[in-house]
CSV table of C-alpha atoms and ligand atoms in Angstrom, one decimal:
chain,number,residue,atom,x,y,z
F,1,MET,CA,0.1,-0.1,0.0
F,2,ILE,CA,1.7,3.4,0.8
F,3,ILE,CA,4.4,1.9,3.0
F,4,ARG,CA,5.8,-1.1,0.9
F,5,THR,CA,9.0,-2.6,1.8
F,6,ASP,CA,8.5,-6.2,0.9
F,7,ARG,CA,7.3,-6.4,-2.7
F,8,ASP,CA,10.5,-7.2,-4.3
F,9,GLY,CA,12.6,-8.3,-1.1
F,10,PHE,CA,10.6,-10.7,0.7
F,11,VAL,CA,11.6,-10.7,4.3
F,12,HIS,CA,11.0,-14.3,5.7
F,13,PRO,CA,8.3,-14.1,8.4
F,14,ARG,CA,9.4,-14.7,11.9
F,15,SER,CA,8.3,-17.7,13.3
F,16,SER,CA,7.0,-16.4,16.7
F,17,GLU,CA,3.4,-17.3,17.7
F,18,ILE,CA,1.0,-15.8,20.5
F,19,THR,CA,2.1,-17.3,23.7
F,20,SER,CA,0.9,-20.5,24.7
F,21,ARG,CA,-0.8,-19.5,27.7
F,22,GLY,CA,-2.8,-16.8,25.8
F,23,ALA,CA,-3.6,-19.3,23.1
F,24,TYR,CA,-4.7,-21.5,25.8
F,25,LEU,CA,-7.0,-19.1,27.4
F,26,GLN,CA,-8.4,-18.0,24.0
F,27,ARG,CA,-9.0,-21.8,23.3
F,28,ARG,CA,-10.8,-22.6,26.4
F,29,GLN,CA,-13.0,-19.3,25.9
F,30,TRP,CA,-13.9,-20.5,22.4
F,31,LEU,CA,-14.9,-23.9,23.5
F,32,ALA,CA,-17.1,-22.6,26.0
F,33,GLY,CA,-18.7,-20.3,23.6
F,34,LEU,CA,-19.2,-22.9,20.9
F,35,ALA,CA,-20.6,-25.3,23.3
F,36,ALA,CA,-23.0,-22.6,24.5
F,37,ALA,CA,-23.7,-21.9,20.7
F,38,GLY,CA,-24.6,-25.4,20.2
F,39,VAL,CA,-21.9,-26.0,17.4
F,40,ALA,CA,-21.4,-29.4,16.7
F,41,TRP,CA,-17.6,-29.5,16.6
F,42,ALA,CA,-17.5,-33.1,17.3
F,43,SER,CA,-18.8,-34.3,14.2
F,44,ARG,CA,-17.3,-36.4,11.7
F,45,ASP,CA,-15.9,-33.6,9.6
F,46,ALA,CA,-14.3,-32.3,12.7
F,47,TRP,CA,-12.5,-35.8,13.5
F,48,ALA,CA,-11.5,-35.8,9.5
F,49,GLN,CA,-10.1,-32.2,9.8
F,50,SER,CA,-8.7,-32.6,13.3
F,51,ALA,CA,-5.8,-34.4,11.7
F,52,GLN,CA,-4.6,-31.5,9.9
F,53,ARG,CA,-5.6,-28.6,11.7
F,54,PRO,CA,-2.7,-26.8,13.5
F,55,GLY,CA,-3.9,-27.3,17.0
F,56,LYS,CA,-3.1,-23.9,18.1
F,57,LEU,CA,-6.6,-22.5,18.6
F,58,ALA,CA,-10.2,-23.9,19.3
F,59,PRO,CA,-11.6,-26.0,16.4
F,60,LEU,CA,-14.1,-24.6,14.3
F,61,PRO,CA,-14.9,-27.2,11.5
F,62,GLY,CA,-17.0,-26.7,8.3
F,63,LYS,CA,-18.5,-28.6,5.9
F,64,ALA,CA,-17.1,-28.3,2.4
F,65,SER,CA,-19.0,-25.7,0.5
F,66,THR,CA,-20.9,-26.3,-2.3
F,67,VAL,CA,-21.1,-22.8,-3.7
F,68,ALA,CA,-19.6,-22.7,-7.3
F,69,GLY,CA,-15.7,-21.4,-6.9
F,70,ALA,CA,-15.4,-22.0,-3.4
F,71,THR,CA,-12.9,-24.8,-3.5
F,72,THR,CA,-9.5,-24.9,-5.5
F,73,MET,CA,-7.2,-27.8,-5.8
F,74,GLU,CA,-4.1,-25.3,-5.2
F,75,LYS,CA,-1.9,-26.0,-2.4
F,76,ALA,CA,-2.9,-24.2,0.9
F,77,THR,CA,-0.3,-21.9,1.9
F,78,SER,CA,1.2,-23.0,5.1
F,79,TYR,CA,-0.4,-22.0,8.3
F,80,GLU,CA,2.6,-20.7,9.7
F,81,ASP,CA,3.1,-18.2,6.6
F,82,VAL,CA,-0.7,-17.3,6.8
F,83,THR,CA,-0.4,-16.4,10.4
F,84,SER,CA,3.2,-14.5,10.5
F,85,TYR,CA,2.9,-12.4,7.3
F,86,ASN,CA,0.0,-10.1,7.5
F,87,ASN,CA,-1.6,-6.6,7.0
F,88,PHE,CA,-3.3,-5.5,9.8
F,89,TYR,CA,-2.3,-1.8,10.1
F,90,GLU,CA,-4.3,-1.3,13.3
F,91,PHE,CA,-1.1,-3.4,15.0
F,92,GLY,CA,1.7,-1.7,12.9
F,93,THR,CA,2.8,-1.5,9.3
F,94,ASP,CA,5.3,-4.3,9.0
F,95,LYS,CA,4.3,-7.9,8.0
F,96,SER,CA,5.6,-9.0,11.1
F,97,ASP,CA,3.8,-6.3,13.5
F,98,PRO,CA,0.3,-8.3,13.6
F,99,VAL,CA,1.8,-11.8,14.9
F,100,ALA,CA,3.9,-9.6,17.2
F,101,TYR,CA,1.2,-7.3,18.7
F,102,ALA,CA,-2.2,-8.8,18.0
F,103,GLY,CA,-1.9,-10.9,21.4
F,104,LYS,CA,-3.6,-7.9,22.9
F,105,LEU,CA,-6.6,-8.1,21.0
F,106,LYS,CA,-9.7,-9.8,22.9
F,107,PRO,CA,-11.9,-11.4,20.6
F,108,ARG,CA,-14.5,-12.2,23.3
F,109,PRO,CA,-17.0,-10.8,24.1
F,110,TRP,CA,-17.8,-9.6,20.9
F,111,THR,CA,-20.8,-8.0,19.3
F,112,VAL,CA,-21.3,-6.7,15.7
F,113,GLU,CA,-23.7,-3.8,15.2
F,114,VAL,CA,-26.1,-4.1,12.0
F,115,GLU,CA,-27.8,-0.7,11.3
F,116,GLY,CA,-28.8,1.6,8.7
F,117,LEU,CA,-31.4,0.9,5.9
F,118,VAL,CA,-32.5,-2.5,7.1
F,119,ASN,CA,-36.1,-3.7,8.4
F,120,LYS,CA,-34.4,-5.6,11.3
F,121,PRO,CA,-31.4,-4.1,12.6
F,122,GLY,CA,-29.7,-5.2,15.8
F,123,ARG,CA,-26.6,-6.2,17.8
F,124,PHE,CA,-25.5,-9.7,17.0
F,125,ASP,CA,-23.5,-11.5,19.7
F,126,LEU,CA,-20.6,-13.6,18.4
F,127,ASP,CA,-22.4,-16.7,19.5
F,128,ALA,CA,-25.5,-15.7,17.6
F,129,LEU,CA,-23.5,-15.3,14.7
F,130,LEU,CA,-21.8,-18.6,15.0
F,131,LYS,CA,-24.9,-20.4,14.8
F,132,LEU,CA,-26.7,-18.0,12.3
F,133,ALA,CA,-26.0,-20.3,9.3
F,134,PRO,CA,-24.2,-23.4,8.9
F,135,MET,CA,-20.2,-23.4,9.0
F,136,GLU,CA,-18.6,-24.0,5.6
F,137,GLU,CA,-15.2,-24.6,4.5
F,138,ARG,CA,-14.0,-22.6,1.6
F,139,ILE,CA,-10.6,-22.5,0.0
F,140,TYR,CA,-10.0,-19.1,-1.4
F,141,ARG,CA,-7.0,-17.2,-3.1
F,142,LEU,CA,-6.1,-14.2,-1.4
F,143,ARG,CA,-4.4,-11.4,-3.7
F,144,CYS,CA,-3.0,-8.5,-1.8
F,145,VAL,CA,-2.8,-5.4,-4.0
F,146,GLU,CA,1.1,-5.4,-3.0
F,147,GLY,CA,1.6,-8.3,-5.5
F,148,TRP,CA,1.6,-11.2,-3.3
F,149,SER,CA,-1.1,-14.0,-3.0
F,150,MET,CA,-1.8,-17.0,-0.7
F,151,VAL,CA,-4.1,-20.0,-0.5
F,152,ILE,CA,-6.2,-20.3,2.5
F,153,PRO,CA,-9.1,-22.6,3.9
F,154,TRP,CA,-11.5,-20.5,5.7
F,155,GLN,CA,-14.5,-21.4,7.9
F,156,GLY,CA,-17.8,-19.2,7.6
F,157,TYR,CA,-20.7,-18.7,5.7
F,158,SER,CA,-22.1,-16.3,2.9
F,159,LEU,CA,-22.3,-12.8,4.2
F,160,ALA,CA,-25.7,-13.0,2.3
F,161,GLU,CA,-27.1,-15.2,4.9
F,162,LEU,CA,-26.8,-12.5,7.6
F,163,ILE,CA,-27.9,-9.8,5.1
F,164,LYS,CA,-31.4,-11.5,4.3
F,165,ARG,CA,-32.0,-11.7,7.8
F,166,VAL,CA,-31.7,-8.1,8.3
F,167,GLU,CA,-34.0,-7.5,5.6
F,168,PRO,CA,-32.3,-4.3,3.5
F,169,GLN,CA,-34.6,-1.6,2.4
F,170,GLY,CA,-35.1,-0.8,-1.2
F,171,SER,CA,-32.9,2.4,-0.5
F,172,ALA,CA,-29.9,0.3,0.5
F,173,LYS,CA,-27.5,0.6,-2.2
F,174,TYR,CA,-24.3,-0.1,-0.2
F,175,VAL,CA,-22.7,-1.8,2.5
F,176,GLU,CA,-20.2,-0.4,5.0
F,177,PHE,CA,-18.0,-2.4,7.4
F,178,VAL,CA,-16.4,-0.9,10.3
F,179,THR,CA,-13.7,-2.6,12.2
F,180,LEU,CA,-12.4,-2.3,15.6
F,181,ALA,CA,-10.5,0.9,16.6
F,182,ASP,CA,-9.4,0.5,20.2
F,183,ARG,CA,-6.2,2.2,21.4
F,184,GLN,CA,-6.1,-0.2,24.4
F,185,GLN,CA,-5.6,-3.2,22.2
F,186,MET,CA,-4.2,-1.7,19.0
F,187,PRO,CA,-0.9,0.0,19.1
F,188,GLY,CA,-1.0,0.7,15.3
F,189,LEU,CA,-3.6,3.5,15.9
F,190,ARG,CA,-1.2,5.8,17.3
F,191,SER,CA,0.0,6.0,13.6
F,192,ASN,CA,-2.2,8.2,11.5
F,193,VAL,CA,-1.2,6.1,8.2
F,194,LEU,CA,-5.0,5.5,8.1
F,195,ASP,CA,-8.1,7.3,9.2
F,196,TRP,CA,-9.4,5.1,11.8
F,197,PRO,CA,-11.7,2.9,12.1
F,198,TYR,CA,-10.8,1.1,9.2
F,199,VAL,CA,-13.7,1.3,7.0
F,200,GLU,CA,-14.3,-0.9,3.7
F,201,GLY,CA,-17.5,-1.2,1.6
F,202,LEU,CA,-19.4,-3.3,-1.0
F,203,ARG,CA,-22.2,-2.7,-3.5
F,204,LEU,CA,-25.0,-4.5,-2.0
F,205,ASP,CA,-25.2,-6.9,-4.9
F,206,GLU,CA,-21.6,-7.7,-4.5
F,207,ALA,CA,-21.9,-8.2,-0.7
F,208,GLN,CA,-25.0,-10.7,-1.6
F,209,HIS,CA,-23.1,-12.8,-3.9
F,210,PRO,CA,-22.7,-16.1,-2.4
F,211,LEU,CA,-18.7,-15.9,-2.7
F,212,ALA,CA,-18.7,-13.1,-0.2
F,213,LEU,CA,-17.8,-14.9,2.9
F,214,LEU,CA,-18.2,-13.6,6.6
F,215,ALA,CA,-15.2,-15.7,8.0
F,216,PHE,CA,-14.8,-16.9,11.5
F,217,GLY,CA,-12.1,-19.5,11.2
F,218,MET,CA,-9.3,-20.8,9.1
F,219,TYR,CA,-7.5,-24.1,8.9
F,220,GLY,CA,-10.3,-25.7,11.1
F,221,GLU,CA,-10.0,-23.4,14.0
F,222,VAL,CA,-11.0,-20.0,15.0
F,223,LEU,CA,-9.2,-17.1,13.3
F,224,PRO,CA,-5.9,-16.0,15.2
F,225,ASN,CA,-6.1,-12.4,16.0
F,226,GLN,CA,-3.6,-11.3,13.5
F,227,ASN,CA,-5.9,-12.6,10.7
F,228,GLY,CA,-9.0,-10.7,11.9
F,229,ALA,CA,-10.6,-12.5,15.1
F,230,PRO,CA,-13.3,-13.0,15.6
F,231,VAL,CA,-15.1,-12.2,12.6
F,232,ARG,CA,-13.8,-10.6,9.2
F,233,LEU,CA,-14.9,-10.5,5.5
F,234,MET,CA,-13.4,-12.4,2.6
F,235,VAL,CA,-14.0,-11.2,-0.7
F,236,PRO,CA,-11.9,-13.3,-2.7
F,237,TRP,CA,-12.4,-11.5,-6.3
F,238,LYS,CA,-11.2,-8.1,-4.8
F,239,TYR,CA,-7.7,-7.2,-3.6
F,240,GLY,CA,-7.0,-8.1,0.0
F,241,PHE,CA,-7.6,-4.6,1.7
F,242,LYS,CA,-11.3,-4.9,0.6
F,243,SER,CA,-11.7,-7.6,3.3
F,244,GLY,CA,-11.8,-5.9,6.8
F,245,LYS,CA,-10.8,-7.7,9.9
F,246,SER,CA,-12.4,-7.7,13.3
F,247,ILE,CA,-15.7,-6.4,12.1
F,248,VAL,CA,-17.9,-4.4,14.5
F,249,LYS,CA,-20.2,-2.6,12.6
F,250,ILE,CA,-22.0,-3.2,9.2
F,251,ARG,CA,-24.2,-0.5,8.1
F,252,PHE,CA,-26.5,-0.2,5.2
F,253,VAL,CA,-26.4,3.0,3.3
F,254,GLU,CA,-27.8,4.8,0.3
F,255,GLN,CA,-24.6,6.5,-1.0
F,256,MET,CA,-21.2,4.7,-1.9
F,257,PRO,CA,-19.0,4.7,1.4
F,258,ARG,CA,-15.7,6.5,1.9
F,259,THR,CA,-13.4,3.9,2.8
F,260,SER,CA,-10.1,4.1,4.5
F,261,TRP,CA,-7.6,3.5,1.6
F,262,ASN,CA,-9.9,5.3,-0.9
F,263,LEU,CA,-9.6,8.3,1.4
F,264,ALA,CA,-5.7,7.9,1.8
F,265,ALA,CA,-4.9,7.6,-1.8
F,266,PRO,CA,-7.8,8.0,-4.1
F,267,GLN,CA,-6.0,7.7,-7.3
F,268,GLU,CA,-4.3,4.4,-6.2
F,269,TYR,CA,-7.3,2.6,-4.4
F,270,GLY,CA,-10.7,2.8,-6.0
F,271,PHE,CA,-14.0,1.7,-4.2
F,272,PHE,CA,-14.4,-1.5,-6.5
F,273,SER,CA,-10.7,-2.7,-6.4
F,274,ASN,CA,-11.4,-6.0,-8.2
F,275,VAL,CA,-8.4,-8.0,-8.8
F,276,ASN,CA,-7.4,-7.2,-12.6
F,277,PRO,CA,-4.1,-8.0,-14.2
F,278,THR,CA,-4.9,-5.6,-17.2
F,279,VAL,CA,-5.2,-2.2,-15.0
F,280,ALA,CA,-1.9,-1.7,-13.1
F,281,HIS,CA,-1.7,0.5,-9.5
F,282,PRO,CA,-0.1,3.7,-10.7
F,283,ARG,CA,3.0,2.8,-9.3
F,284,TRP,CA,3.4,-1.0,-10.3
F,285,SER,CA,1.9,-3.5,-12.5
F,286,GLN,CA,-0.8,-6.0,-11.3
F,287,ALA,CA,0.0,-8.5,-14.2
F,288,THR,CA,1.7,-11.1,-11.8
F,289,GLU,CA,2.0,-11.9,-8.4
F,290,ARG,CA,4.2,-13.7,-5.8
F,291,ARG,CA,2.5,-16.8,-4.1
F,292,ILE,CA,3.8,-16.7,-0.3
F,293,GLY,CA,6.1,-19.8,0.3
F,294,GLU,CA,7.2,-19.9,-3.3
F,295,GLY,CA,10.6,-18.5,-3.0
F,296,SER,CA,11.7,-14.9,-2.4
F,297,GLY,CA,13.8,-12.3,-3.7
F,298,LEU,CA,15.7,-13.5,-6.7
F,299,PHE,CA,14.1,-16.6,-6.6
F,300,ALA,CA,10.7,-15.7,-6.6
F,301,LYS,CA,8.5,-17.3,-8.9
F,302,ARG,CA,6.0,-15.1,-10.2
F,303,ARG,CA,2.5,-16.4,-11.3
F,304,GLU,CA,0.1,-14.6,-13.8
F,305,THR,CA,-2.8,-12.9,-12.0
F,306,LEU,CA,-6.0,-13.8,-13.2
F,307,MET,CA,-9.0,-11.7,-13.9
F,308,PHE,CA,-11.2,-11.3,-10.6
F,309,ASN,CA,-8.5,-13.5,-9.2
F,310,GLY,CA,-9.9,-16.4,-10.9
F,311,TYR,CA,-13.4,-16.1,-10.0
F,312,GLU,CA,-14.6,-14.3,-13.3
F,313,ALA,CA,-17.1,-17.2,-14.0
F,314,GLN,CA,-18.9,-16.4,-11.0
F,315,VAL,CA,-18.6,-12.9,-10.3
F,316,GLY,CA,-18.0,-11.3,-14.0
F,317,GLN,CA,-21.8,-10.6,-14.4
F,318,LEU,CA,-21.8,-8.1,-11.7
F,319,TYR,CA,-19.7,-5.7,-13.7
F,320,ALA,CA,-21.1,-6.1,-17.1
F,321,GLY,CA,-21.0,-3.1,-19.1
F,322,MET,CA,-18.9,-1.1,-16.4
F,323,ASP,CA,-15.6,0.5,-17.6
F,324,LEU,CA,-13.3,-1.3,-15.5
F,325,ARG,CA,-10.3,1.2,-16.0
F,326,LYS,CA,-12.5,3.7,-14.7
F,327,PHE,CA,-14.1,1.9,-11.9
F,328,TYR,CA,-10.8,0.7,-10.7
E,1,MTE,N1,-8.9,-3.9,9.7
E,1,MTE,C1,-8.2,-4.2,8.9
E,1,MTE,N2,-8.4,-5.1,8.1
E,1,MTE,C2,-7.7,-5.3,7.0
E,1,MTE,C3,-6.2,-4.6,6.9
E,1,MTE,C4,-5.9,-3.8,7.9
E,1,MTE,O1,-5.0,-3.0,8.0
E,1,MTE,N3,-6.9,-3.7,9.0
E,1,MTE,N4,-5.4,-5.0,5.7
E,1,MTE,C5,-6.2,-5.8,4.7
E,1,MTE,C6,-5.2,-6.1,3.6
E,1,MTE,S1,-4.3,-4.9,2.8
E,1,MTE,C7,-4.9,-7.6,3.4
E,1,MTE,S2,-3.9,-8.1,1.9
E,1,MTE,C8,-5.7,-8.6,4.2
E,1,MTE,C9,-4.5,-9.6,4.6
E,1,MTE,O2,-5.3,-10.6,5.2
E,1,MTE,P1,-4.4,-11.5,6.2
E,1,MTE,O3,-3.4,-10.8,7.0
E,1,MTE,O4,-5.2,-12.4,6.9
E,1,MTE,O5,-3.8,-12.4,5.2
E,1,MTE,O6,-6.4,-7.9,5.1
E,1,MTE,C10,-7.2,-6.8,4.9
E,1,MTE,N5,-8.0,-6.1,6.2
E,2,MO,MO1,-3.4,-6.1,1.0
């Protein structure tokens, strides 16, 4: 984004993890919460997955999704890389800051407020959200606007499940996502690199697309703090920054929301930010990407970036007739 030190010279991530005591306490809290929410974590799926899951946090199984495009034969990036090479500016702008400092984030108790142009606004407790719809596992590519990508198995369900329950009104055209901004828990808020809180947005029809995921876990476990615990968005056809972490508010609005990255650098980060290899960022090409875990520096093998990050068959229709150069 504005501060980019890693694009050409990839610094290998540190292997530090949250302290085992912190992880233990978090795991206990989550288990209690999951039990209260009636989540059947001891299902056959759970047993099948438990063999591979990292075993660091509470289990959060999901049944393989049947949504078109929600899986891939590509090899998942290692849990180690996915949890130690992060963008979460509320904890600092270095890739290694989130894993180092996100231990302070308290993912429970947690509520998500849904407001604006809906018939049924309300505050959703995390436990209510966890049981709102069946948990699915979806394996998505994540493409950062900086030129790197990962393949991550997520647990969650379509954002559309939540949207239909709150009943958007006819005047609702956009959905705004506001993420946590708490100085007690997030040392990065001292920097004014972005306008806090981190705000992102989608057009309502994008938000309703079945691939737009409300994610609560990854690799069969609850989300690690550095990846956006306890709930984040995952919109796989857009650059990673559209997928806000640690969401606290979802607002249905009539006007296109002002988003943090758009406010910071409007000519570089548009509202749509669909992955598009043919539209360069003003300062670098978007034609290729480096898959994290596939070598670094001189040895970095670069892959071709795919239109809509490879989800064109599913989402292309959302943008029919739009000039994607203008609506970048
Ligand atoms: N709240 C918040 N959400 C955020 C960010 C952030 O700085 N703050 N960074 C974004 C960017 S630029 C990317 S690429 C992805 C990275 O997600 P990951 O660290 O889980 O791979 O999160 C996105 N969501
Ligand atoms: Mo990103």
